Amino acid sequence: ARQLPIMDKRKESTDAFVQVRFADIPEKTTRVINSSLNPMWRECFLFEISKDKQLQDAVVELKIAHQDLANDNIIGTVLIDISSLLIPMAPSKIHGWYPIYDSIKGLRGQLRVRLHLDFLDNLKEFEEASGAVPFLS
């Protein structure tokens, strides 16, 4: 991430982490990067999808938050539509800097994300294909 807002006024910094949600799969969370307005996680999450239907309307939701002793504070959210990855012969990756947005406070920095979709063929000819979606933040 870059240009995160100061969430801890005493330290003039932020202790940031990211919660990643996709479809109806349990969310995954990065480690906390302490005292940084430009944290780098370099973490990879793998979400295995067994039914194509889960991919069709799903949006990747990345919530950026500040860890606090009392309670965590949401900095903002990045939503990424992955439907372009489902088009035949289209690139299987999405990557770039995405704005971190809060509905009340507006733009709150940027998050660099790489999404990659791999289809894994099943051994039986007529079964549904399954896919895996690794998310790098």
GROMACS .gro file of C-alpha atoms in nm, residues 36-131:
model
   96
   36SER     CA    1   0.417   0.240   0.820
   37LEU     CA    2   0.215   0.454   0.583
   38ASN     CA    3   0.351   0.248   0.290
   39PRO     CA    4   0.337  -0.116   0.409
   40MET     CA    5   0.446  -0.409   0.189
   41TRP     CA    6   0.293  -0.746   0.271
   42ARG     CA    7   0.412  -0.966  -0.018
   43GLU     CA    8   0.166  -1.235   0.085
   44CYS     CA    9  -0.019  -1.481  -0.135
   45PHE     CA   10  -0.360  -1.632  -0.063
   46LEU     CA   11  -0.514  -1.920  -0.254
   47PHE     CA   12  -0.891  -1.958  -0.280
   48GLU     CA   13  -1.005  -2.285  -0.434
   49ILE     CA   14  -1.333  -2.270  -0.622
   50SER     CA   15  -1.513  -2.595  -0.699
   51LYS     CA   16  -1.810  -2.452  -0.889
   52ASP     CA   17  -1.790  -2.210  -1.180
   53LYS     CA   18  -2.102  -2.033  -1.053
   54GLN     CA   19  -1.898  -1.899  -0.758
   55LEU     CA   20  -1.679  -1.709  -1.005
   56GLN     CA   21  -1.944  -1.547  -1.221
   57ASP     CA   22  -2.076  -1.279  -0.985
   58ALA     CA   23  -1.800  -1.274  -0.728
   59VAL     CA   24  -1.606  -0.962  -0.644
   60VAL     CA   25  -1.277  -0.961  -0.458
   61GLU     CA   26  -1.309  -0.742  -0.149
   62LEU     CA   27  -0.993  -0.617   0.021
   63LYS     CA   28  -1.049  -0.426   0.346
   64ILE     CA   29  -0.751  -0.231   0.470
   65ALA     CA   30  -0.756  -0.174   0.845
   66HIS     CA   31  -0.549  -0.030   1.129
   67GLN     CA   32  -0.486  -0.257   1.428
   68ASP     CA   33  -0.565  -0.085   1.755
   69LEU     CA   34  -0.569  -0.215   2.112
   70ALA     CA   35  -0.935  -0.128   2.165
   71ASN     CA   36  -1.072  -0.219   1.822
   72ASP     CA   37  -0.953  -0.226   1.464
   73ASN     CA   38  -1.036   0.076   1.247
   74ILE     CA   39  -1.128   0.030   0.881
   75ILE     CA   40  -0.916   0.255   0.657
   76GLY     CA   41  -1.102   0.171   0.338
   77THR     CA   42  -1.193  -0.093   0.083
   78VAL     CA   43  -1.084  -0.205  -0.263
   79LEU     CA   44  -1.337  -0.397  -0.474
   80ILE     CA   45  -1.217  -0.581  -0.785
   81ASP     CA   46  -1.447  -0.741  -1.041
   82ILE     CA   47  -1.278  -1.050  -1.184
   83SER     CA   48  -1.527  -1.114  -1.466
   84SER     CA   49  -1.269  -1.012  -1.727
   85LEU     CA   50  -1.060  -1.314  -1.625
   86LEU     CA   51  -1.341  -1.548  -1.728
   87ILE     CA   52  -1.342  -1.450  -2.095
   88PRO     CA   53  -1.184  -1.715  -2.321
   89MET     CA   54  -0.841  -1.614  -2.451
   90ALA     CA   55  -0.830  -1.315  -2.212
   91PRO     CA   56  -0.532  -1.256  -1.983
   92SER     CA   57  -0.546  -1.463  -1.665
   93LYS     CA   58  -0.402  -1.185  -1.446
   94ILE     CA   59  -0.515  -0.850  -1.311
   95HIS     CA   60  -0.257  -0.630  -1.145
   96GLY     CA   61  -0.198  -0.269  -1.057
   97TRP     CA   62  -0.256   0.003  -0.802
   98TYR     CA   63  -0.617   0.037  -0.684
   99PRO     CA   64  -0.763   0.328  -0.487
  100ILE     CA   65  -0.853   0.254  -0.126
  101TYR     CA   66  -1.191   0.413  -0.077
  102ASP     CA   67  -1.399   0.496   0.228
  103SER     CA   68  -1.761   0.599   0.169
  104ILE     CA   69  -1.735   0.885   0.421
  105LYS     CA   70  -1.372   0.999   0.399
  106GLY     CA   71  -1.314   0.931   0.029
  107LEU     CA   72  -0.975   0.829  -0.112
  108ARG     CA   73  -0.741   0.690   0.156
  109GLY     CA   74  -0.434   0.571  -0.033
  110GLN     CA   75  -0.367   0.294  -0.284
  111LEU     CA   76  -0.321  -0.082  -0.270
  112ARG     CA   77  -0.116  -0.280  -0.518
  113VAL     CA   78  -0.285  -0.608  -0.599
  114ARG     CA   79  -0.212  -0.901  -0.830
  115LEU     CA   80  -0.489  -1.149  -0.905
  116HIS     CA   81  -0.431  -1.464  -1.104
  117LEU     CA   82  -0.691  -1.719  -1.210
  118ASP     CA   83  -0.592  -2.075  -1.296
  119PHE     CA   84  -0.838  -2.335  -1.422
  120LEU     CA   85  -0.755  -2.687  -1.318
  121ASP     CA   86  -0.898  -2.954  -1.544
  122ASN     CA   87  -1.073  -3.243  -1.378
  123LEU     CA   88  -0.990  -3.599  -1.474
  124LYS     CA   89  -1.348  -3.685  -1.565
  125GLU     CA   90  -1.456  -3.536  -1.895
  126PHE     CA   91  -1.802  -3.404  -1.802
  127GLU     CA   92  -1.748  -3.277  -1.448
  128GLU     CA   93  -1.735  -2.906  -1.380
  129ALA     CA   94  -1.392  -2.750  -1.400
  130SER     CA   95  -1.250  -2.614  -1.080
  131GLY     CA   96  -1.042  -2.303  -1.043
   0.00000   0.00000   0.00000
